[in-house]
PDB file of C-alpha atoms in Angstrom:
ATOM      1  CA  MET A 262      51.893 192.715  50.800  1.00 95.00           C
ATOM      2  CA  PRO A 263      54.427 191.009  48.481  1.00 97.00           C
ATOM      3  CA  ARG A 264      52.933 189.403  45.379  1.00 98.00           C
ATOM      4  CA  LEU A 265      54.069 186.038  44.021  1.00 98.00           C
ATOM      5  CA  LEU A 266      53.064 185.515  40.402  1.00 98.00           C
ATOM      6  CA  VAL A 267      52.777 181.907  39.274  1.00 98.00           C
ATOM      7  CA  VAL A 268      52.923 181.644  35.491  1.00 98.00           C
ATOM      8  CA  HIS A 269      52.059 178.104  34.507  1.00 98.00           C
ATOM      9  CA  HIS A 270      51.013 175.837  31.687  1.00 98.00           C
ATOM     10  CA  THR A 271      49.010 173.034  33.226  1.00 96.00           C
ATOM     11  CA  PRO A 272      47.647 170.740  30.493  1.00 95.00           C
ATOM     12  CA  SER A 273      47.713 167.412  32.352  1.00 93.00           C
ATOM     13  CA  PRO A 274      46.449 165.852  35.584  1.00 93.00           C
ATOM     14  CA  ALA A 275      50.073 165.458  36.753  1.00 92.00           C
ATOM     15  CA  LEU A 276      50.726 169.176  36.322  1.00 96.00           C
ATOM     16  CA  GLN A 277      47.406 170.019  37.978  1.00 96.00           C
ATOM     17  CA  ALA A 278      48.586 168.088  41.059  1.00 96.00           C
ATOM     18  CA  VAL A 279      51.846 170.044  40.922  1.00 97.00           C
ATOM     19  CA  LEU A 280      49.964 173.353  40.695  1.00 98.00           C
ATOM     20  CA  GLU A 281      47.897 172.390  43.749  1.00 98.00           C
ATOM     21  CA  ALA A 282      51.148 171.706  45.619  1.00 98.00           C
ATOM     22  CA  VAL A 283      52.419 175.158  44.542  1.00 98.00           C
ATOM     23  CA  LYS A 284      49.334 176.744  46.091  1.00 98.00           C
ATOM     24  CA  GLU A 285      49.814 174.758  49.301  1.00 98.00           C
ATOM     25  CA  GLY A 286      53.490 175.690  49.540  1.00 98.00           C
ATOM     26  CA  ALA A 287      52.886 179.390  48.959  1.00 97.00           C
ATOM     27  CA  ALA A 288      50.094 179.340  51.560  1.00 96.00           C
ATOM     28  CA  LEU A 289      52.669 178.322  54.178  1.00 96.00           C
ATOM     29  CA  VAL A 290      54.090 181.847  53.964  1.00 96.00           C
ATOM     30  CA  GLU A 291      51.796 184.389  55.557  1.00 92.00           C
ATOM     31  CA  GLU A 292      51.533 187.868  54.120  1.00 94.00           C
ATOM     32  CA  VAL A 293      52.189 186.863  50.513  1.00 97.00           C
ATOM     33  CA  GLU A 294      49.559 187.393  47.843  1.00 97.00           C
ATOM     34  CA  LEU A 295      49.474 184.491  45.381  1.00 98.00           C
ATOM     35  CA  VAL A 296      48.446 185.325  41.812  1.00 98.00           C
ATOM     36  CA  LEU A 297      47.992 182.431  39.383  1.00 98.00           C
ATOM     37  CA  ARG A 298      48.093 183.139  35.653  1.00 98.00           C
ATOM     38  CA  PRO A 299      48.012 180.630  32.815  1.00 98.00           C
ATOM     39  CA  ALA A 300      51.015 181.289  30.599  1.00 98.00           C
ATOM     40  CA  LEU A 301      48.824 182.139  27.604  1.00 98.00           C
ATOM     41  CA  SER A 302      47.066 184.947  29.496  1.00 98.00           C
ATOM     42  CA  ALA A 303      49.901 186.346  31.628  1.00 98.00           C
ATOM     43  CA  GLY A 304      51.395 189.574  30.390  1.00 98.00           C
ATOM     44  CA  PRO A 305      53.734 192.440  31.179  1.00 98.00           C
ATOM     45  CA  ALA A 306      51.342 194.079  33.661  1.00 98.00           C
ATOM     46  CA  ASP A 307      51.306 190.863  35.714  1.00 98.00           C
ATOM     47  CA  VAL A 308      55.094 190.713  35.837  1.00 98.00           C
ATOM     48  CA  LEU A 309      55.513 194.411  36.569  1.00 98.00           C
ATOM     49  CA  ALA A 310      53.077 194.110  39.504  1.00 98.00           C
ATOM     50  CA  ALA A 311      54.853 191.063  40.960  1.00 98.00           C
ATOM     51  CA  ASP A 312      57.579 190.908  43.583  1.00 98.00           C
ATOM     52  CA  GLY A 313      58.606 187.439  42.436  1.00 98.00           C
ATOM     53  CA  VAL A 314      57.681 184.815  39.836  1.00 98.00           C
ATOM     54  CA  LEU A 315      57.330 181.052  39.872  1.00 98.00           C
ATOM     55  CA  LEU A 316      57.356 179.514  36.398  1.00 98.00           C
ATOM     56  CA  GLY A 317      55.841 176.100  35.656  1.00 98.00           C
ATOM     57  CA  THR A 318      55.773 174.154  32.413  1.00 98.00           C
ATOM     58  CA  PRO A 319      55.785 170.706  30.902  1.00 98.00           C
ATOM     59  CA  ALA A 320      58.820 169.693  28.874  1.00 96.00           C
ATOM     60  CA  ASN A 321      57.633 169.219  25.294  1.00 91.00           C
ATOM     61  CA  ILE A 322      60.010 167.560  22.867  1.00 90.00           C
ATOM     62  CA  GLY A 323      63.020 168.833  24.796  1.00 90.00           C
ATOM     63  CA  TYR A 324      61.774 172.403  25.248  1.00 96.00           C
ATOM     64  CA  MET A 325      59.460 174.463  27.438  1.00 98.00           C
ATOM     65  CA  SER A 326      55.808 174.537  26.414  1.00 97.00           C
ATOM     66  CA  GLY A 327      54.814 176.854  23.607  1.00 97.00           C
ATOM     67  CA  ALA A 328      52.571 178.610  26.109  1.00 98.00           C
ATOM     68  CA  LEU A 329      55.499 179.547  28.378  1.00 98.00           C
ATOM     69  CA  LYS A 330      57.559 180.595  25.349  1.00 98.00           C
ATOM     70  CA  HIS A 331      54.637 182.813  24.295  1.00 98.00           C
ATOM     71  CA  PHE A 332      54.653 184.346  27.787  1.00 98.00           C
ATOM     72  CA  PHE A 333      58.363 185.157  27.487  1.00 98.00           C
ATOM     73  CA  ASP A 334      57.871 186.583  23.981  1.00 98.00           C
ATOM     74  CA  THR A 335      55.075 188.801  25.318  1.00 98.00           C
ATOM     75  CA  VAL A 336      56.881 190.151  28.385  1.00 98.00           C
ATOM     76  CA  TYR A 337      60.492 190.277  27.238  1.00 98.00           C
ATOM     77  CA  TYR A 338      60.865 193.831  25.945  1.00 98.00           C
ATOM     78  CA  PRO A 339      58.277 195.519  28.192  1.00 98.00           C
ATOM     79  CA  CYS A 340      59.937 193.979  31.270  1.00 98.00           C
ATOM     80  CA  LEU A 341      63.578 193.885  30.197  1.00 98.00           C
ATOM     81  CA  ASP A 342      64.839 196.912  32.113  1.00 98.00           C
ATOM     82  CA  ALA A 343      62.034 197.223  34.670  1.00 98.00           C
ATOM     83  CA  THR A 344      62.433 193.765  36.241  1.00 98.00           C
ATOM     84  CA  VAL A 345      66.189 193.347  36.634  1.00 98.00           C
ATOM     85  CA  GLY A 346      66.814 191.253  39.748  1.00 98.00           C
ATOM     86  CA  LEU A 347      63.248 189.891  39.933  1.00 98.00           C
ATOM     87  CA  PRO A 348      63.343 186.781  42.136  1.00 98.00           C
ATOM     88  CA  TYR A 349      62.116 183.638  40.422  1.00 98.00           C
ATOM     89  CA  GLY A 350      61.878 179.879  40.670  1.00 98.00           C
ATOM     90  CA  VAL A 351      60.953 177.231  38.103  1.00 98.00           C
ATOM     91  CA  TYR A 352      59.526 173.738  37.908  1.00 98.00           C
ATOM     92  CA  VAL A 353      59.408 171.556  34.809  1.00 98.00           C
ATOM     93  CA  HIS A 354      57.589 168.248  34.397  1.00 97.00           C
ATOM     94  CA  GLY A 355      58.450 165.771  31.663  1.00 95.00           C
ATOM     95  CA  ASN A 356      57.920 162.129  30.888  1.00 90.00           C
ATOM     96  CA  ASP A 357      61.621 161.377  30.935  1.00 87.00           C
ATOM     97  CA  ASP A 358      63.768 164.487  30.396  1.00 91.00           C
ATOM     98  CA  THR A 359      63.550 168.167  31.302  1.00 96.00           C
ATOM     99  CA  ALA A 360      67.095 169.341  30.573  1.00 97.00           C
ATOM    100  CA  GLY A 361      66.337 171.193  27.340  1.00 97.00           C
ATOM    101  CA  ALA A 362      63.367 172.996  28.853  1.00 98.00           C
ATOM    102  CA  LEU A 363      65.384 174.055  31.900  1.00 98.00           C
ATOM    103  CA  THR A 364      68.267 175.252  29.729  1.00 98.00           C
ATOM    104  CA  SER A 365      66.001 177.373  27.553  1.00 98.00           C
ATOM    105  CA  ILE A 366      64.267 178.933  30.570  1.00 98.00           C
ATOM    106  CA  ASP A 367      67.654 179.663  32.134  1.00 98.00           C
ATOM    107  CA  ARG A 368      68.793 181.445  28.974  1.00 98.00           C
ATOM    108  CA  ILE A 369      65.711 183.664  28.798  1.00 98.00           C
ATOM    109  CA  THR A 370      65.600 184.514  32.507  1.00 98.00           C
ATOM    110  CA  GLY A 371      69.337 185.194  32.315  1.00 98.00           C
ATOM    111  CA  ALA A 372      68.797 187.627  29.467  1.00 98.00           C
ATOM    112  CA  LEU A 373      66.034 189.289  31.513  1.00 98.00           C
ATOM    113  CA  ARG A 374      68.545 189.434  34.385  1.00 98.00           C
ATOM    114  CA  TRP A 375      66.113 187.836  36.829  1.00 98.00           C
ATOM    115  CA  LYS A 376      67.542 186.321  40.019  1.00 98.00           C
ATOM    116  CA  GLN A 377      67.014 182.603  40.584  1.00 98.00           C
ATOM    117  CA  VAL A 378      66.294 182.165  44.311  1.00 97.00           C
ATOM    118  CA  ALA A 379      65.805 178.382  44.412  1.00 97.00           C
ATOM    119  CA  ALA A 380      67.230 175.449  42.521  1.00 97.00           C
ATOM    120  CA  PRO A 381      65.145 174.519  39.484  1.00 98.00           C
ATOM    121  CA  LEU A 382      62.862 171.568  40.076  1.00 98.00           C
ATOM    122  CA  SER A 383      62.890 168.803  37.490  1.00 97.00           C
ATOM    123  CA  LEU A 384      60.030 166.307  37.768  1.00 96.00           C
ATOM    124  CA  THR A 385      59.754 163.214  35.581  1.00 94.00           C
ATOM    125  CA  GLY A 386      57.058 160.598  35.311  1.00 90.00           C
ATOM    126  CA  SER A 387      54.175 160.523  37.741  1.00 89.00           C
ATOM    127  CA  ALA A 388      54.332 163.086  40.529  1.00 89.00           C
ATOM    128  CA  SER A 389      55.215 161.149  43.676  1.00 94.00           C
ATOM    129  CA  PRO A 390      54.475 162.357  47.207  1.00 96.00           C
ATOM    130  CA  ALA A 391      58.165 163.311  47.490  1.00 97.00           C
ATOM    131  CA  ASP A 392      57.900 165.310  44.245  1.00 97.00           C
ATOM    132  CA  LEU A 393      54.871 167.181  45.558  1.00 98.00           C
ATOM    133  CA  ASP A 394      56.711 167.908  48.807  1.00 98.00           C
ATOM    134  CA  ALA A 395      59.591 169.326  46.756  1.00 98.00           C
ATOM    135  CA  VAL A 396      57.128 171.522  44.844  1.00 98.00           C
ATOM    136  CA  ARG A 397      55.639 172.821  48.114  1.00 98.00           C
ATOM    137  CA  GLU A 398      59.147 173.595  49.344  1.00 98.00           C
ATOM    138  CA  LEU A 399      60.015 175.396  46.098  1.00 98.00           C
ATOM    139  CA  ALA A 400      56.898 177.573  46.276  1.00 98.00           C
ATOM    140  CA  ALA A 401      57.486 178.364  49.952  1.00 98.00           C
ATOM    141  CA  THR A 402      61.154 179.185  49.292  1.00 97.00           C
ATOM    142  CA  VAL A 403      60.314 181.631  46.523  1.00 98.00           C
ATOM    143  CA  ALA A 404      57.494 183.153  48.603  1.00 98.00           C
ATOM    144  CA  VAL A 405      59.567 183.580  51.758  1.00 96.00           C
ATOM    145  CA  GLY A 406      62.238 185.411  49.785  1.00 93.00           C
ATOM    146  CA  LEU A 407      59.808 188.180  48.875  1.00 94.00           C
TER     147      LEU A 407
END
């Protein structure tokens, strides 16, 4: 059964609602195992065992969270050659801007040579019902591609 790894940093109620929508969206795709890992505890073994990754982070002062950066620092060299072409998706939540966070994630996943299989999702302010629908669609899109 394909395994979708969700690496997330979920420090706020808004991001918790987004993570719940991720779980709902992935559940729409039968025969996919969903593995949730907080970014501070996810490591190379998690990535190497995954068939795809969904990354989630808040935008903090124009960058991804320190937790997601720590995840990338931890997995970069152990996964560099072994995960070329790994399908991934990403969502970022910020109060007003997510561009810097998305750019930095794009640079790192590009260096890892992962394959983006869905448009990045930028969420700002409170998560609206439409935002949560978009998150469900993102999770389902990444899951169905496995």
